[in-house]
Amino acid sequence: MIDFSKYVGIPNKKFGTDNNVLDCIGLCQKVYAAQHWYPTEWTDGKPMEDNWFETDPYHMHRFLVKNFTKVDGRDELSEGDLVLFSINGEAHISIYIGYGRILSTFPPVSQFSHGCSFVDKIRCYEKCLRAYFKRKK
């Protein structure tokens, strides 16, 4: 079992990708890299513009479909799988850590909003859930 607590409290900011400030994708990349989990490259092979969430809102979904296995429900998830949300019209991903909990950053609000990564119950986000993805091993 992985100690996800070391990933709690990391400051987050939209488009943050370094180790000091991360967005939801950056947090997933950090955890996956530390665990040596596939995928190591977080891209769908197409160029990604800074405003991809406006110009290509399905970019993240394409990446998830290409690199993960979509499953029907939360009961099929295990540690390290991903959960896709739609919050305020934007895609947001979190890592399932087991026992009905996710490791996440605060949902996107603006590129100027800040917060820290946290663990929460997945059921708190039921209305925003869009899909579940199992990682390939």
CSV table of N, CA and C in Angstrom, one decimal:
chain,number,residue,atom,x,y,z
A,1,MET,N,0.8,-1.2,0.0
A,1,MET,CA,0.0,0.0,0.0
A,1,MET,C,0.9,1.3,0.0
A,2,ILE,N,0.5,2.2,-0.8
A,2,ILE,CA,1.3,3.4,-1.0
A,2,ILE,C,0.9,4.5,0.1
A,3,ASP,N,1.9,5.2,0.6
A,3,ASP,CA,1.6,6.3,1.5
A,3,ASP,C,1.3,7.5,0.8
A,4,PHE,N,0.0,7.8,0.5
A,4,PHE,CA,-0.4,8.9,-0.3
A,4,PHE,C,-0.3,10.2,0.5
A,5,SER,N,-0.1,10.1,1.8
A,5,SER,CA,-0.1,11.3,2.7
A,5,SER,C,1.1,12.3,2.3
A,6,LYS,N,2.1,11.7,1.7
A,6,LYS,CA,3.2,12.6,1.3
A,6,LYS,C,2.9,13.5,0.2
A,7,TYR,N,1.8,13.2,-0.5
A,7,TYR,CA,1.3,14.1,-1.6
A,7,TYR,C,0.2,15.1,-1.2
A,8,VAL,N,-0.1,15.0,0.1
A,8,VAL,CA,-1.1,16.0,0.6
A,8,VAL,C,-0.4,17.3,1.0
A,9,GLY,N,-1.1,18.4,0.7
A,9,GLY,CA,-0.5,19.7,1.1
A,9,GLY,C,0.4,20.3,0.0
A,10,ILE,N,0.5,19.7,-1.1
A,10,ILE,CA,1.3,20.3,-2.2
A,10,ILE,C,0.5,21.5,-2.8
A,11,PRO,N,1.0,22.7,-2.8
A,11,PRO,CA,0.3,23.8,-3.4
A,11,PRO,C,-0.1,23.6,-4.8
A,12,ASN,N,-1.3,24.0,-5.2
A,12,ASN,CA,-1.7,23.8,-6.5
A,12,ASN,C,-2.1,25.1,-7.2
A,13,LYS,N,-2.0,25.1,-8.5
A,13,LYS,CA,-2.3,26.2,-9.3
A,13,LYS,C,-2.6,25.7,-10.7
A,14,LYS,N,-3.6,26.2,-11.4
A,14,LYS,CA,-3.9,25.8,-12.7
A,14,LYS,C,-2.6,26.0,-13.6
A,15,PHE,N,-2.3,25.0,-14.3
A,15,PHE,CA,-1.1,24.9,-15.2
A,15,PHE,C,0.2,24.6,-14.4
A,16,GLY,N,0.1,24.4,-13.1
A,16,GLY,CA,1.3,24.1,-12.4
A,16,GLY,C,1.9,22.7,-12.7
A,17,THR,N,3.1,22.7,-13.1
A,17,THR,CA,3.7,21.4,-13.5
A,17,THR,C,5.1,21.1,-12.8
A,18,ASP,N,5.6,22.0,-12.0
A,18,ASP,CA,6.8,21.7,-11.4
A,18,ASP,C,6.6,21.0,-10.0
A,19,ASN,N,7.6,20.7,-9.3
A,19,ASN,CA,7.4,20.0,-8.0
A,19,ASN,C,6.9,20.8,-6.9
A,20,ASN,N,6.9,22.2,-7.0
A,20,ASN,CA,6.5,23.1,-6.0
A,20,ASN,C,5.0,23.5,-6.1
A,21,VAL,N,4.5,23.5,-7.3
A,21,VAL,CA,3.1,23.9,-7.6
A,21,VAL,C,2.6,23.0,-8.7
A,22,LEU,N,1.5,22.3,-8.4
A,22,LEU,CA,0.9,21.4,-9.4
A,22,LEU,C,-0.6,21.6,-9.6
A,23,ASP,N,-1.0,21.3,-10.8
A,23,ASP,CA,-2.5,21.2,-11.0
A,23,ASP,C,-2.8,19.7,-11.0
A,24,CYS,N,-4.0,19.3,-11.3
A,24,CYS,CA,-4.5,17.9,-11.2
A,24,CYS,C,-3.6,17.0,-12.1
A,25,ILE,N,-3.3,17.4,-13.3
A,25,ILE,CA,-2.4,16.6,-14.1
A,25,ILE,C,-1.0,16.5,-13.6
A,26,GLY,N,-0.5,17.6,-13.1
A,26,GLY,CA,0.8,17.5,-12.5
A,26,GLY,C,0.9,16.6,-11.3
A,27,LEU,N,-0.1,16.6,-10.5
A,27,LEU,CA,-0.2,15.7,-9.3
A,27,LEU,C,-0.2,14.3,-9.7
A,28,CYS,N,-1.0,14.0,-10.7
A,28,CYS,CA,-1.0,12.6,-11.3
A,28,CYS,C,0.4,12.2,-11.8
A,29,GLN,N,1.0,13.1,-12.6
A,29,GLN,CA,2.3,12.8,-13.1
A,29,GLN,C,3.3,12.5,-12.0
A,30,LYS,N,3.3,13.3,-11.0
A,30,LYS,CA,4.2,13.2,-9.8
A,30,LYS,C,4.1,11.8,-9.2
A,31,VAL,N,2.8,11.5,-8.9
A,31,VAL,CA,2.5,10.2,-8.2
A,31,VAL,C,2.9,9.0,-9.1
A,32,TYR,N,2.5,9.1,-10.4
A,32,TYR,CA,2.8,8.0,-11.3
A,32,TYR,C,4.3,7.8,-11.5
A,33,ALA,N,5.1,8.9,-11.6
A,33,ALA,CA,6.5,8.9,-11.8
A,33,ALA,C,7.2,8.2,-10.6
A,34,ALA,N,6.7,8.6,-9.4
A,34,ALA,CA,7.3,8.1,-8.1
A,34,ALA,C,7.1,6.6,-8.0
A,35,GLN,N,5.9,6.1,-8.5
A,35,GLN,CA,5.6,4.7,-8.4
A,35,GLN,C,6.1,3.9,-9.6
A,36,HIS,N,6.7,4.6,-10.6
A,36,HIS,CA,7.1,4.0,-11.8
A,36,HIS,C,5.9,3.3,-12.5
A,37,TRP,N,4.8,3.9,-12.5
A,37,TRP,CA,3.6,3.4,-13.2
A,37,TRP,C,3.5,3.9,-14.6
A,38,TYR,N,2.9,3.1,-15.5
A,38,TYR,CA,2.6,3.5,-16.9
A,38,TYR,C,1.4,4.4,-16.8
A,39,PRO,N,1.3,5.5,-17.5
A,39,PRO,CA,2.2,6.0,-18.6
A,39,PRO,C,3.2,6.9,-18.0
A,40,THR,N,4.4,6.9,-18.7
A,40,THR,CA,5.4,7.8,-18.3
A,40,THR,C,5.3,9.1,-19.0
A,41,GLU,N,4.7,9.1,-20.2
A,41,GLU,CA,4.5,10.4,-20.9
A,41,GLU,C,3.0,10.7,-20.8
A,42,TRP,N,2.7,11.9,-20.4
A,42,TRP,CA,1.3,12.3,-20.2
A,42,TRP,C,0.8,13.1,-21.4
A,43,THR,N,0.8,12.5,-22.6
A,43,THR,CA,0.3,13.2,-23.8
A,43,THR,C,-0.4,12.2,-24.6
A,44,ASP,N,-1.3,12.8,-25.5
A,44,ASP,CA,-2.0,11.9,-26.4
A,44,ASP,C,-1.3,11.9,-27.8
A,45,GLY,N,-0.1,12.5,-27.8
A,45,GLY,CA,0.6,12.6,-29.1
A,45,GLY,C,0.3,13.8,-29.9
A,46,LYS,N,-0.6,14.6,-29.5
A,46,LYS,CA,-0.9,15.8,-30.3
A,46,LYS,C,-0.4,17.0,-29.5
A,47,PRO,N,0.0,18.1,-30.2
A,47,PRO,CA,0.6,19.2,-29.5
A,47,PRO,C,-0.5,19.8,-28.5
A,48,MET,N,0.0,20.3,-27.4
A,48,MET,CA,-1.0,20.8,-26.4
A,48,MET,C,-0.7,22.3,-26.1
A,49,GLU,N,-1.6,23.1,-26.5
A,49,GLU,CA,-1.5,24.5,-26.3
A,49,GLU,C,-1.8,24.9,-24.8
A,50,ASP,N,-1.3,26.0,-24.4
A,50,ASP,CA,-1.5,26.5,-23.0
A,50,ASP,C,-3.0,26.6,-22.7
A,51,ASN,N,-3.8,26.9,-23.6
A,51,ASN,CA,-5.3,27.0,-23.3
A,51,ASN,C,-6.0,25.8,-23.9
A,52,TRP,N,-5.4,24.6,-23.8
A,52,TRP,CA,-6.0,23.4,-24.4
A,52,TRP,C,-7.4,23.2,-23.8
A,53,PHE,N,-7.7,23.6,-22.6
A,53,PHE,CA,-9.0,23.3,-22.0
A,53,PHE,C,-10.1,24.1,-22.7
A,54,GLU,N,-9.7,25.2,-23.4
A,54,GLU,CA,-10.7,25.9,-24.1
A,54,GLU,C,-10.7,25.5,-25.6
A,55,THR,N,-9.6,25.3,-26.2
A,55,THR,CA,-9.5,25.0,-27.6
A,55,THR,C,-9.7,23.5,-27.9
A,56,ASP,N,-9.4,22.6,-26.9
A,56,ASP,CA,-9.5,21.2,-27.1
A,56,ASP,C,-10.0,20.5,-25.8
A,57,PRO,N,-11.3,20.7,-25.5
A,57,PRO,CA,-11.7,20.2,-24.2
A,57,PRO,C,-11.7,18.7,-24.0
A,58,TYR,N,-11.6,17.9,-25.1
A,58,TYR,CA,-11.5,16.5,-25.0
A,58,TYR,C,-10.1,15.9,-25.0
A,59,HIS,N,-9.1,16.8,-24.9
A,59,HIS,CA,-7.7,16.3,-24.9
A,59,HIS,C,-7.5,15.3,-23.8
A,60,MET,N,-7.9,15.7,-22.6
A,60,MET,CA,-7.7,14.8,-21.5
A,60,MET,C,-8.4,13.5,-21.6
A,61,HIS,N,-9.6,13.5,-22.1
A,61,HIS,CA,-10.4,12.3,-22.3
A,61,HIS,C,-9.7,11.4,-23.3
A,62,ARG,N,-9.2,11.9,-24.4
A,62,ARG,CA,-8.5,11.2,-25.5
A,62,ARG,C,-7.3,10.5,-24.8
A,63,PHE,N,-6.5,11.2,-24.0
A,63,PHE,CA,-5.4,10.7,-23.4
A,63,PHE,C,-5.8,9.5,-22.5
A,64,LEU,N,-6.8,9.7,-21.7
A,64,LEU,CA,-7.2,8.6,-20.8
A,64,LEU,C,-7.7,7.4,-21.5
A,65,VAL,N,-8.5,7.6,-22.6
A,65,VAL,CA,-8.9,6.4,-23.4
A,65,VAL,C,-7.8,5.7,-24.0
A,66,LYS,N,-6.8,6.4,-24.5
A,66,LYS,CA,-5.6,5.8,-25.1
A,66,LYS,C,-4.7,5.0,-24.1
A,67,ASN,N,-4.6,5.5,-22.9
A,67,ASN,CA,-3.6,4.9,-22.0
A,67,ASN,C,-4.2,4.2,-20.8
A,68,PHE,N,-5.5,4.2,-20.7
A,68,PHE,CA,-6.1,3.5,-19.5
A,68,PHE,C,-7.3,2.7,-20.1
A,69,THR,N,-7.9,1.9,-19.2
A,69,THR,CA,-9.1,1.1,-19.5
A,69,THR,C,-10.3,1.7,-18.8
A,70,LYS,N,-11.2,2.2,-19.6
A,70,LYS,CA,-12.4,2.8,-19.0
A,70,LYS,C,-13.3,1.6,-18.4
A,71,VAL,N,-13.7,1.9,-17.2
A,71,VAL,CA,-14.6,0.9,-16.5
A,71,VAL,C,-15.9,1.5,-16.1
A,72,ASP,N,-16.9,0.7,-15.8
A,72,ASP,CA,-18.2,1.1,-15.6
A,72,ASP,C,-18.5,1.8,-14.2
A,73,GLY,N,-17.8,1.3,-13.2
A,73,GLY,CA,-18.1,1.9,-11.9
A,73,GLY,C,-17.0,1.9,-10.9
A,74,ARG,N,-17.2,2.6,-9.8
A,74,ARG,CA,-16.2,2.8,-8.7
A,74,ARG,C,-15.8,1.4,-8.1
A,75,ASP,N,-16.7,0.4,-8.1
A,75,ASP,CA,-16.4,-0.9,-7.6
A,75,ASP,C,-15.2,-1.6,-8.3
A,76,GLU,N,-14.9,-1.1,-9.5
A,76,GLU,CA,-13.8,-1.8,-10.3
A,76,GLU,C,-12.5,-1.1,-10.1
A,77,LEU,N,-12.5,0.0,-9.3
A,77,LEU,CA,-11.2,0.8,-9.2
A,77,LEU,C,-10.3,0.2,-8.1
A,78,SER,N,-9.1,0.4,-8.3
A,78,SER,CA,-8.1,0.0,-7.3
A,78,SER,C,-7.1,1.1,-7.2
A,79,GLU,N,-6.2,1.0,-6.2
A,79,GLU,CA,-5.2,2.1,-5.9
A,79,GLU,C,-4.5,2.5,-7.2
A,80,GLY,N,-4.5,3.8,-7.4
A,80,GLY,CA,-3.8,4.4,-8.5
A,80,GLY,C,-4.6,4.6,-9.8
A,81,ASP,N,-5.8,4.1,-9.8
A,81,ASP,CA,-6.7,4.4,-11.0
A,81,ASP,C,-7.2,5.8,-10.9
A,82,LEU,N,-7.7,6.3,-12.1
A,82,LEU,CA,-8.0,7.7,-12.2
A,82,LEU,C,-9.6,7.9,-12.3
A,83,VAL,N,-10.0,9.0,-11.8
A,83,VAL,CA,-11.4,9.4,-11.8
A,83,VAL,C,-11.5,10.7,-12.6
A,84,LEU,N,-12.3,10.8,-13.6
A,84,LEU,CA,-12.5,12.0,-14.4
A,84,LEU,C,-13.8,12.7,-13.9
A,85,PHE,N,-13.7,14.0,-13.7
A,85,PHE,CA,-14.8,14.8,-13.3
A,85,PHE,C,-15.0,15.9,-14.3
A,86,SER,N,-16.1,16.6,-14.3
A,86,SER,CA,-16.3,17.8,-15.0
A,86,SER,C,-16.8,18.8,-14.0
A,87,ILE,N,-16.0,19.8,-13.8
A,87,ILE,CA,-16.3,20.8,-12.8
A,87,ILE,C,-16.2,22.2,-13.4
A,88,ASN,N,-17.3,22.9,-13.3
A,88,ASN,CA,-17.3,24.2,-13.9
A,88,ASN,C,-17.1,24.1,-15.4
A,89,GLY,N,-17.5,23.0,-16.0
A,89,GLY,CA,-17.3,22.8,-17.5
A,89,GLY,C,-15.9,22.4,-17.9
A,90,GLU,N,-15.0,22.2,-16.9
A,90,GLU,CA,-13.6,21.8,-17.3
A,90,GLU,C,-13.3,20.4,-16.7
A,91,ALA,N,-12.5,19.7,-17.5
A,91,ALA,CA,-12.1,18.3,-17.1
A,91,ALA,C,-11.1,18.4,-15.9
A,92,HIS,N,-11.3,17.5,-15.0
A,92,HIS,CA,-10.5,17.4,-13.7
A,92,HIS,C,-10.3,16.0,-13.4
A,93,ILE,N,-9.0,15.6,-13.1
A,93,ILE,CA,-8.8,14.2,-12.7
A,93,ILE,C,-8.2,14.1,-11.3
A,94,SER,N,-8.5,13.0,-10.7
A,94,SER,CA,-8.0,12.6,-9.3
A,94,SER,C,-7.6,11.2,-9.3
A,95,ILE,N,-6.8,10.9,-8.4
A,95,ILE,CA,-6.3,9.5,-8.2
A,95,ILE,C,-7.1,8.8,-7.1
A,96,TYR,N,-7.6,7.6,-7.5
A,96,TYR,CA,-8.3,6.8,-6.5
A,96,TYR,C,-7.3,6.1,-5.6
A,97,ILE,N,-7.4,6.3,-4.3
A,97,ILE,CA,-6.4,5.7,-3.4
A,97,ILE,C,-7.0,4.6,-2.6
A,98,GLY,N,-8.2,4.2,-2.8
A,98,GLY,CA,-8.8,3.0,-2.1
A,98,GLY,C,-9.8,3.5,-1.0
A,99,TYR,N,-10.6,2.6,-0.6
A,99,TYR,CA,-11.6,2.8,0.5
A,99,TYR,C,-12.5,4.0,0.2
A,100,GLY,N,-12.8,4.2,-1.1
A,100,GLY,CA,-13.8,5.3,-1.5
A,100,GLY,C,-13.2,6.7,-1.4
A,101,ARG,N,-11.8,6.8,-1.4
A,101,ARG,CA,-11.2,8.1,-1.3
A,101,ARG,C,-10.3,8.4,-2.6
A,102,ILE,N,-10.1,9.7,-2.8
A,102,ILE,CA,-9.3,10.2,-3.9
A,102,ILE,C,-8.3,11.2,-3.4
A,103,LEU,N,-7.2,11.2,-4.1
A,103,LEU,CA,-6.1,12.2,-3.9
A,103,LEU,C,-6.4,13.2,-5.0
A,104,SER,N,-6.5,14.5,-4.7
A,104,SER,CA,-6.9,15.5,-5.7
A,104,SER,C,-6.3,16.9,-5.4
A,105,THR,N,-6.4,17.7,-6.4
A,105,THR,CA,-6.1,19.1,-6.1
A,105,THR,C,-7.5,19.8,-6.1
A,106,PHE,N,-7.6,21.0,-5.8
A,106,PHE,CA,-8.8,21.7,-5.8
A,106,PHE,C,-9.3,21.8,-7.3
A,107,PRO,N,-10.5,21.7,-7.5
A,107,PRO,CA,-11.0,21.8,-8.9
A,107,PRO,C,-10.6,23.2,-9.6
A,108,PRO,N,-10.5,23.2,-10.9
A,108,PRO,CA,-10.1,24.4,-11.6
A,108,PRO,C,-11.2,25.5,-11.4
A,109,VAL,N,-10.7,26.6,-11.0
A,109,VAL,CA,-11.5,27.8,-10.9
A,109,VAL,C,-11.0,28.9,-11.8
A,110,SER,N,-9.7,29.2,-11.6
A,110,SER,CA,-9.0,30.2,-12.5
A,110,SER,C,-7.6,29.9,-12.3
A,111,GLN,N,-6.8,30.5,-13.2
A,111,GLN,CA,-5.3,30.3,-13.2
A,111,GLN,C,-4.7,31.0,-12.0
A,112,PHE,N,-5.5,31.8,-11.3
A,112,PHE,CA,-5.0,32.6,-10.2
A,112,PHE,C,-5.4,32.0,-8.8
A,113,SER,N,-6.3,31.0,-8.9
A,113,SER,CA,-6.7,30.4,-7.6
A,113,SER,C,-5.7,29.4,-7.1
A,114,HIS,N,-5.6,29.3,-5.8
A,114,HIS,CA,-4.6,28.5,-5.2
A,114,HIS,C,-5.2,27.6,-4.1
A,115,GLY,N,-4.6,26.6,-3.7
A,115,GLY,CA,-5.0,25.7,-2.7
A,115,GLY,C,-3.9,24.6,-2.5
A,116,CYS,N,-4.3,23.5,-1.9
A,116,CYS,CA,-3.3,22.4,-1.7
A,116,CYS,C,-4.0,21.1,-2.0
A,117,SER,N,-3.1,20.1,-2.4
A,117,SER,CA,-3.7,18.8,-2.7
A,117,SER,C,-4.2,18.2,-1.4
A,118,PHE,N,-5.2,17.3,-1.5
A,118,PHE,CA,-5.9,16.8,-0.4
A,118,PHE,C,-6.5,15.4,-0.7
A,119,VAL,N,-6.9,14.7,0.4
A,119,VAL,CA,-7.6,13.5,0.2
A,119,VAL,C,-9.1,13.7,0.6
A,120,ASP,N,-10.0,13.2,-0.1
A,120,ASP,CA,-11.4,13.4,0.2
A,120,ASP,C,-12.2,12.1,-0.3
A,121,LYS,N,-13.4,12.0,0.2
A,121,LYS,CA,-14.3,10.9,-0.2
A,121,LYS,C,-14.8,11.2,-1.6
A,122,ILE,N,-14.8,10.1,-2.4
A,122,ILE,CA,-15.2,10.3,-3.8
A,122,ILE,C,-16.7,10.6,-3.9
A,123,ARG,N,-17.5,10.1,-2.9
A,123,ARG,CA,-18.9,10.3,-3.0
A,123,ARG,C,-19.3,11.8,-2.9
A,124,CYS,N,-18.4,12.6,-2.4
A,124,CYS,CA,-18.7,14.1,-2.3
A,124,CYS,C,-18.8,14.7,-3.7
A,125,TYR,N,-18.3,14.0,-4.7
A,125,TYR,CA,-18.3,14.6,-6.0
A,125,TYR,C,-19.2,13.8,-7.0
A,126,GLU,N,-20.1,13.1,-6.5
A,126,GLU,CA,-21.0,12.2,-7.3
A,126,GLU,C,-21.6,12.9,-8.5
A,127,LYS,N,-22.1,14.2,-8.3
A,127,LYS,CA,-22.7,14.9,-9.4
A,127,LYS,C,-21.8,15.3,-10.5
A,128,CYS,N,-20.5,15.3,-10.2
A,128,CYS,CA,-19.5,15.8,-11.2
A,128,CYS,C,-18.8,14.6,-11.9
A,129,LEU,N,-18.9,13.4,-11.4
A,129,LEU,CA,-18.2,12.3,-12.0
A,129,LEU,C,-18.6,12.0,-13.4
A,130,ARG,N,-17.6,11.8,-14.3
A,130,ARG,CA,-17.8,11.5,-15.7
A,130,ARG,C,-17.4,10.1,-16.1
A,131,ALA,N,-16.3,9.6,-15.5
A,131,ALA,CA,-15.8,8.3,-16.0
A,131,ALA,C,-14.7,7.8,-15.0
A,132,TYR,N,-14.5,6.5,-15.0
A,132,TYR,CA,-13.5,5.9,-14.2
A,132,TYR,C,-12.5,5.2,-15.2
A,133,PHE,N,-11.2,5.2,-14.8
A,133,PHE,CA,-10.2,4.6,-15.7
A,133,PHE,C,-9.2,3.8,-14.9
A,134,LYS,N,-9.0,2.5,-15.3
A,134,LYS,CA,-8.0,1.7,-14.6
A,134,LYS,C,-6.7,1.9,-15.3
A,135,ARG,N,-5.7,1.9,-14.5
A,135,ARG,CA,-4.3,2.0,-15.1
A,135,ARG,C,-3.9,0.7,-15.6
A,136,LYS,N,-3.1,0.7,-16.7
A,136,LYS,CA,-2.6,-0.5,-17.3
A,136,LYS,C,-1.3,-0.9,-16.5
A,137,LYS,N,-1.2,-2.1,-16.2
A,137,LYS,CA,0.0,-2.6,-15.4
A,137,LYS,C,1.0,-3.3,-16.3
